[in-house]
Tab-separated table of C-alpha atoms in Angstrom:
chain	number	residue	atom	x	y	z
A	1	ASP	CA	-111.855	7.094	-0.719
A	2	GLY	CA	-111.689	3.556	0.664
A	3	MET	CA	-110.272	2.067	-2.463
A	4	GLY	CA	-107.543	4.674	-2.679
A	5	SER	CA	-106.495	4.076	0.888
A	6	GLY	CA	-106.376	0.350	0.322
A	7	ASP	CA	-104.134	0.772	-2.738
A	8	SER	CA	-101.803	3.078	-0.795
A	9	SER	CA	-101.574	0.616	2.110
A	10	SER	CA	-100.938	-2.238	-0.244
A	11	THR	CA	-98.198	-0.378	-2.097
A	12	SER	CA	-96.520	0.635	1.195
A	13	SER	CA	-96.671	-2.915	2.533
A	14	ALA	CA	-95.090	-4.218	-0.728
A	15	ALA	CA	-92.326	-1.597	-0.477
A	16	ILE	CA	-91.587	-2.567	3.136
A	17	LYS	CA	-91.572	-6.252	2.284
A	18	ASP	CA	-89.149	-5.612	-0.660
A	19	ALA	CA	-86.872	-3.516	1.589
A	20	GLY	CA	-86.806	-6.273	4.182
A	21	ALA	CA	-85.977	-8.915	1.643
A	22	LYS	CA	-83.118	-6.806	0.249
A	23	SER	CA	-81.731	-6.231	3.746
A	24	LYS	CA	-81.759	-9.932	4.487
A	25	LEU	CA	-80.113	-10.686	1.138
A	26	ARG	CA	-77.392	-8.147	1.729
A	27	GLU	CA	-76.748	-9.672	5.132
A	28	ASN	CA	-76.353	-13.069	3.642
A	29	LEU	CA	-73.947	-11.767	0.995
A	30	GLY	CA	-71.840	-9.858	3.489
A	31	LEU	CA	-72.817	-6.393	2.231
A	32	MET	CA	-73.619	-3.294	4.224
A	33	ASP	CA	-77.304	-2.461	4.528
A	34	GLY	CA	-78.882	0.907	3.879
A	35	LEU	CA	-76.333	2.127	1.248
A	36	PRO	CA	-77.066	2.946	-2.393
A	37	THR	CA	-75.413	0.014	-4.189
A	38	VAL	CA	-74.105	-0.401	-7.727
A	39	LEU	CA	-73.193	-3.816	-9.319
A	40	ILE	CA	-70.587	-3.837	-12.053
A	41	VAL	CA	-70.383	-7.022	-14.155
A	42	GLY	CA	-68.412	-7.901	-17.244
A	43	GLY	CA	-69.828	-11.315	-18.107
A	44	GLY	CA	-68.228	-14.671	-17.351
A	45	ASP	CA	-64.847	-13.585	-18.756
A	46	GLY	CA	-64.895	-10.221	-16.923
A	47	MET	CA	-64.248	-8.298	-20.122
A	48	GLY	CA	-65.604	-4.910	-21.155
A	49	GLY	CA	-63.120	-2.462	-19.459
A	50	ILE	CA	-64.283	-3.487	-16.013
A	51	ILE	CA	-61.101	-2.207	-14.313
A	52	ASN	CA	-61.464	1.317	-15.673
A	53	GLN	CA	-65.196	1.398	-15.002
A	54	ALA	CA	-64.811	0.299	-11.408
A	55	GLN	CA	-61.973	2.659	-10.645
A	56	ALA	CA	-63.707	5.648	-12.201
A	57	LEU	CA	-66.989	4.879	-10.370
A	58	GLY	CA	-65.342	4.093	-7.063
A	59	GLN	CA	-63.394	7.331	-7.201
A	60	LYS	CA	-66.507	9.275	-8.057
A	61	LEU	CA	-68.584	7.769	-5.240
A	62	ASN	CA	-65.834	8.315	-2.709
A	63	LYS	CA	-65.556	11.959	-3.784
A	64	LYS	CA	-69.360	12.299	-3.748
A	65	SER	CA	-69.210	11.135	-0.085
A	66	ASP	CA	-67.035	14.202	0.740
A	67	ASN	CA	-64.345	11.815	2.001
A	68	ALA	CA	-66.613	10.749	4.893
A	69	ASP	CA	-65.163	8.525	7.645
A	70	GLU	CA	-67.926	5.974	6.906
A	71	ALA	CA	-69.165	4.573	3.605
A	72	CYS	CA	-72.064	6.460	2.028
A	73	TYR	CA	-72.174	4.274	-1.093
A	74	GLN	CA	-71.462	0.604	-2.005
A	75	MET	CA	-70.023	-0.981	-5.086
A	76	VAL	CA	-69.901	-4.693	-6.016
A	77	VAL	CA	-67.608	-5.803	-8.864
A	78	VAL	CA	-67.967	-9.248	-10.395
A	79	CYS	CA	-64.831	-9.932	-12.448
A	80	GLY	CA	-65.803	-13.380	-13.689
A	81	ASN	CA	-62.742	-15.409	-14.738
A	82	ASN	CA	-60.599	-12.307	-15.212
A	83	GLU	CA	-58.033	-12.819	-12.425
A	84	LYS	CA	-56.021	-9.787	-13.464
A	85	ALA	CA	-59.067	-7.506	-12.952
A	86	GLN	CA	-59.899	-9.196	-9.618
A	87	ASN	CA	-56.352	-8.821	-8.257
A	88	THR	CA	-56.021	-5.266	-9.461
A	89	LEU	CA	-59.343	-4.121	-8.037
A	90	SER	CA	-58.917	-6.076	-4.789
A	91	SER	CA	-55.664	-4.196	-4.094
A	92	ASN	CA	-57.117	-0.738	-4.970
A	93	ASP	CA	-57.371	1.999	-2.347
A	94	TRP	CA	-60.999	3.083	-2.571
A	95	GLY	CA	-61.222	5.513	0.314
A	96	ASN	CA	-63.701	5.468	3.246
A	97	GLY	CA	-66.653	6.932	1.348
A	98	VAL	CA	-67.445	3.728	-0.583
A	99	ASN	CA	-67.587	0.125	0.564
A	100	VAL	CA	-66.268	-2.065	-2.274
A	101	VAL	CA	-66.654	-5.808	-2.669
A	102	VAL	CA	-64.711	-7.537	-5.508
A	103	ASN	CA	-65.646	-11.037	-6.637
A	104	GLY	CA	-64.363	-13.437	-9.236
A	105	PHE	CA	-66.836	-15.834	-10.843
A	106	VAL	CA	-70.178	-16.174	-9.003
A	107	ASP	CA	-72.980	-18.647	-9.540
A	108	ASN	CA	-75.654	-16.564	-7.712
A	109	MET	CA	-75.771	-13.493	-9.948
A	110	ASP	CA	-79.526	-13.156	-9.336
A	111	GLU	CA	-78.880	-12.564	-5.604
A	112	TRP	CA	-76.244	-9.893	-6.292
A	113	MET	CA	-78.711	-8.217	-8.698
A	114	ARG	CA	-81.546	-8.248	-6.183
A	115	SER	CA	-79.280	-6.741	-3.532
A	116	SER	CA	-78.275	-3.832	-5.800
A	117	ASP	CA	-79.852	-0.583	-6.923
A	118	VAL	CA	-78.123	-0.162	-10.319
A	119	ILE	CA	-76.202	-2.455	-12.606
A	120	VAL	CA	-73.365	-1.594	-15.054
A	121	THR	CA	-73.226	-4.279	-17.718
A	122	LYS	CA	-72.715	-5.037	-21.388
A	123	ALA	CA	-75.960	-5.174	-23.314
A	124	GLY	CA	-76.444	-8.915	-23.183
A	125	PRO	CA	-80.116	-9.982	-23.564
A	126	GLY	CA	-80.000	-12.415	-20.670
A	127	THR	CA	-78.602	-9.912	-18.207
A	128	ILE	CA	-81.021	-7.156	-19.322
A	129	ALA	CA	-83.989	-9.549	-19.008
A	130	GLU	CA	-82.963	-10.607	-15.462
A	131	ALA	CA	-82.261	-7.006	-14.471
A	132	SER	CA	-85.672	-5.861	-15.595
A	133	ILE	CA	-87.368	-8.658	-13.718
A	134	CYS	CA	-85.426	-7.542	-10.585
A	135	GLY	CA	-86.402	-3.910	-11.244
A	136	LEU	CA	-82.777	-2.958	-11.666
A	137	PRO	CA	-81.857	0.183	-13.659
A	138	CYS	CA	-79.193	-0.513	-16.252
A	139	MET	CA	-76.085	1.388	-17.356
A	140	LEU	CA	-75.089	-0.363	-20.587
A	141	SER	CA	-71.329	-0.046	-21.041
A	142	SER	CA	-70.801	-1.954	-24.284
A	143	TYR	CA	-72.591	-4.186	-26.851
A	144	LEU	CA	-71.762	-6.592	-29.658
A	145	PRO	CA	-72.508	-5.026	-33.023
A	146	GLY	CA	-75.525	-6.587	-34.660
A	147	GLN	CA	-76.877	-9.065	-32.157
A	148	GLU	CA	-76.816	-6.777	-29.070
A	149	ALA	CA	-77.241	-3.336	-30.679
A	150	GLY	CA	-81.027	-3.424	-30.540
A	151	ASN	CA	-80.988	-4.023	-26.781
A	152	VAL	CA	-79.773	-0.446	-26.188
A	153	PRO	CA	-82.780	1.376	-27.584
A	154	PHE	CA	-85.041	-1.186	-25.850
A	155	VAL	CA	-83.647	-0.216	-22.416
A	156	GLU	CA	-83.526	3.546	-23.223
A	157	ASP	CA	-87.069	3.607	-24.710
A	158	ALA	CA	-88.447	1.697	-21.719
A	159	GLY	CA	-86.903	4.286	-19.370
A	160	PHE	CA	-84.819	2.053	-17.152
A	161	GLY	CA	-81.358	2.834	-18.412
A	162	THR	CA	-78.997	4.244	-20.973
A	163	TYR	CA	-75.806	3.492	-22.852
A	164	CYS	CA	-72.376	4.983	-22.356
A	165	GLY	CA	-68.913	3.641	-23.248
A	166	ASN	CA	-66.783	6.189	-21.415
A	167	PRO	CA	-65.821	5.197	-17.818
A	168	GLU	CA	-65.793	8.770	-16.559
A	169	ASP	CA	-69.228	9.483	-17.984
A	170	ILE	CA	-70.535	6.147	-16.667
A	171	ALA	CA	-69.360	7.193	-13.174
A	172	GLU	CA	-70.961	10.567	-13.464
A	173	THR	CA	-74.315	9.223	-14.583
A	174	VAL	CA	-74.503	6.274	-12.163
A	175	SER	CA	-73.414	8.398	-9.220
A	176	THR	CA	-76.247	10.852	-10.064
A	177	TRP	CA	-78.786	8.014	-10.154
A	178	LEU	CA	-77.586	6.625	-6.818
A	179	SER	CA	-77.889	9.992	-5.130
A	180	SER	CA	-81.521	10.370	-6.217
A	181	PRO	CA	-83.952	7.907	-4.546
A	182	GLU	CA	-86.819	9.384	-6.588
A	183	ARG	CA	-85.007	8.759	-9.939
A	184	LEU	CA	-84.034	5.263	-8.866
A	185	GLN	CA	-87.626	4.421	-7.956
A	186	SER	CA	-88.929	5.722	-11.239
A	187	MET	CA	-86.364	3.702	-13.210
A	188	LYS	CA	-87.114	0.593	-11.023
A	189	ASP	CA	-90.823	0.950	-11.891
A	190	ALA	CA	-89.974	1.263	-15.557
A	191	ALA	CA	-87.752	-1.874	-15.449
A	192	LEU	CA	-90.551	-3.913	-13.817
A	193	GLU	CA	-93.010	-2.561	-16.388
A	194	ALA	CA	-90.713	-3.786	-19.182
A	195	ALA	CA	-90.137	-7.204	-17.591
A	196	ARG	CA	-91.840	-10.340	-18.867
A	197	PRO	CA	-91.124	-12.889	-16.206
A	198	THR	CA	-93.723	-15.263	-17.558
A	199	ALA	CA	-92.658	-14.974	-21.150
A	200	THR	CA	-91.515	-18.631	-21.463
A	201	ILE	CA	-94.769	-19.938	-19.973
A	202	ASP	CA	-96.805	-17.615	-22.145
A	203	ILE	CA	-94.988	-18.816	-25.295
A	204	ALA	CA	-95.576	-22.468	-24.265
A	205	LYS	CA	-99.321	-21.755	-23.710
A	206	ASP	CA	-99.574	-20.057	-27.105
A	207	LEU	CA	-97.857	-22.995	-28.832
A	208	ALA	CA	-100.131	-25.486	-27.013
A	209	ALA	CA	-103.215	-23.475	-28.050
A	210	MET	CA	-102.051	-23.513	-31.678
A	211	LEU	CA	-101.525	-27.279	-31.539
A	212	PHE	CA	-104.934	-27.885	-30.021
A	213	GLU	CA	-106.589	-25.656	-32.649
A	214	GLU	CA	-104.768	-27.497	-35.445
A	215	LYS	CA	-105.773	-30.868	-33.962
A	216	ALA	CA	-109.376	-29.739	-33.756
A	217	ARG	CA	-109.318	-28.588	-37.398
A	218	GLN	CA	-107.751	-31.882	-38.521
A	219	GLU	CA	-110.469	-33.869	-36.614
A	220	ASP	CA	-113.207	-31.831	-38.292
A	221	THR	CA	-111.598	-32.467	-41.663
A	222	ASN	CA	-111.407	-36.164	-41.002
A	223	ARG	CA	-115.084	-36.320	-39.968
A	224	ALA	CA	-116.089	-34.421	-43.096
A	225	VAL	CA	-114.107	-36.831	-45.282
A	226	GLU	CA	-115.666	-39.875	-43.446
A	227	GLN	CA	-119.164	-38.480	-44.022
A	228	VAL	CA	-118.511	-38.051	-47.743
A	229	LEU	CA	-117.163	-41.616	-47.959
A	230	VAL	CA	-120.197	-42.996	-46.168
A	231	VAL	CA	-122.566	-41.140	-48.516
A	232	SER	CA	-120.665	-42.375	-51.543
């Protein structure tokens, strides 16, 4: 019907707009366009086995490209302040099937996220929250016992990622995601569904409403007390 056609057209337009924005962003970051792209991060200190993860995934993606002459996949590695990891990965022979960009510390992580299709990261709440807002499927590679443990089932139950601590298994899973546009889209939709981009504003509104209600109750109480005093 007319409404159904309108919804389909709107969805298609939004998809085209998102694709155009991602292409422009990749151009600005010096990335190749049109390639399934994975972002590997290890936090500001670059910890979390980032060398082994990148090497395993890079090797897997190159192999999955059947040793093509041109890149079929793309991998961005953000090493943070870990110079050893940055130097090691920068000198690695990745093969022609995967385009690899190795960075140190970056202050525009949101742009690298929005230019990617999957992120490999520790289960930090800030990174997961930003990834979900970007519609970015998550491979969680590690977590701090206690404070970050609960983030793993949150991502898995929401359907936009999973946890794995083994670099070879991470490579196998992520490469499977990247080779399936349908799977990626489903996980992207799940990530956006789990996102709460207006959470801070919503909390502020709720607190303001509580304060106004309390103020109103206090004013009512004061008026009641004044009336009693007048009568007395």
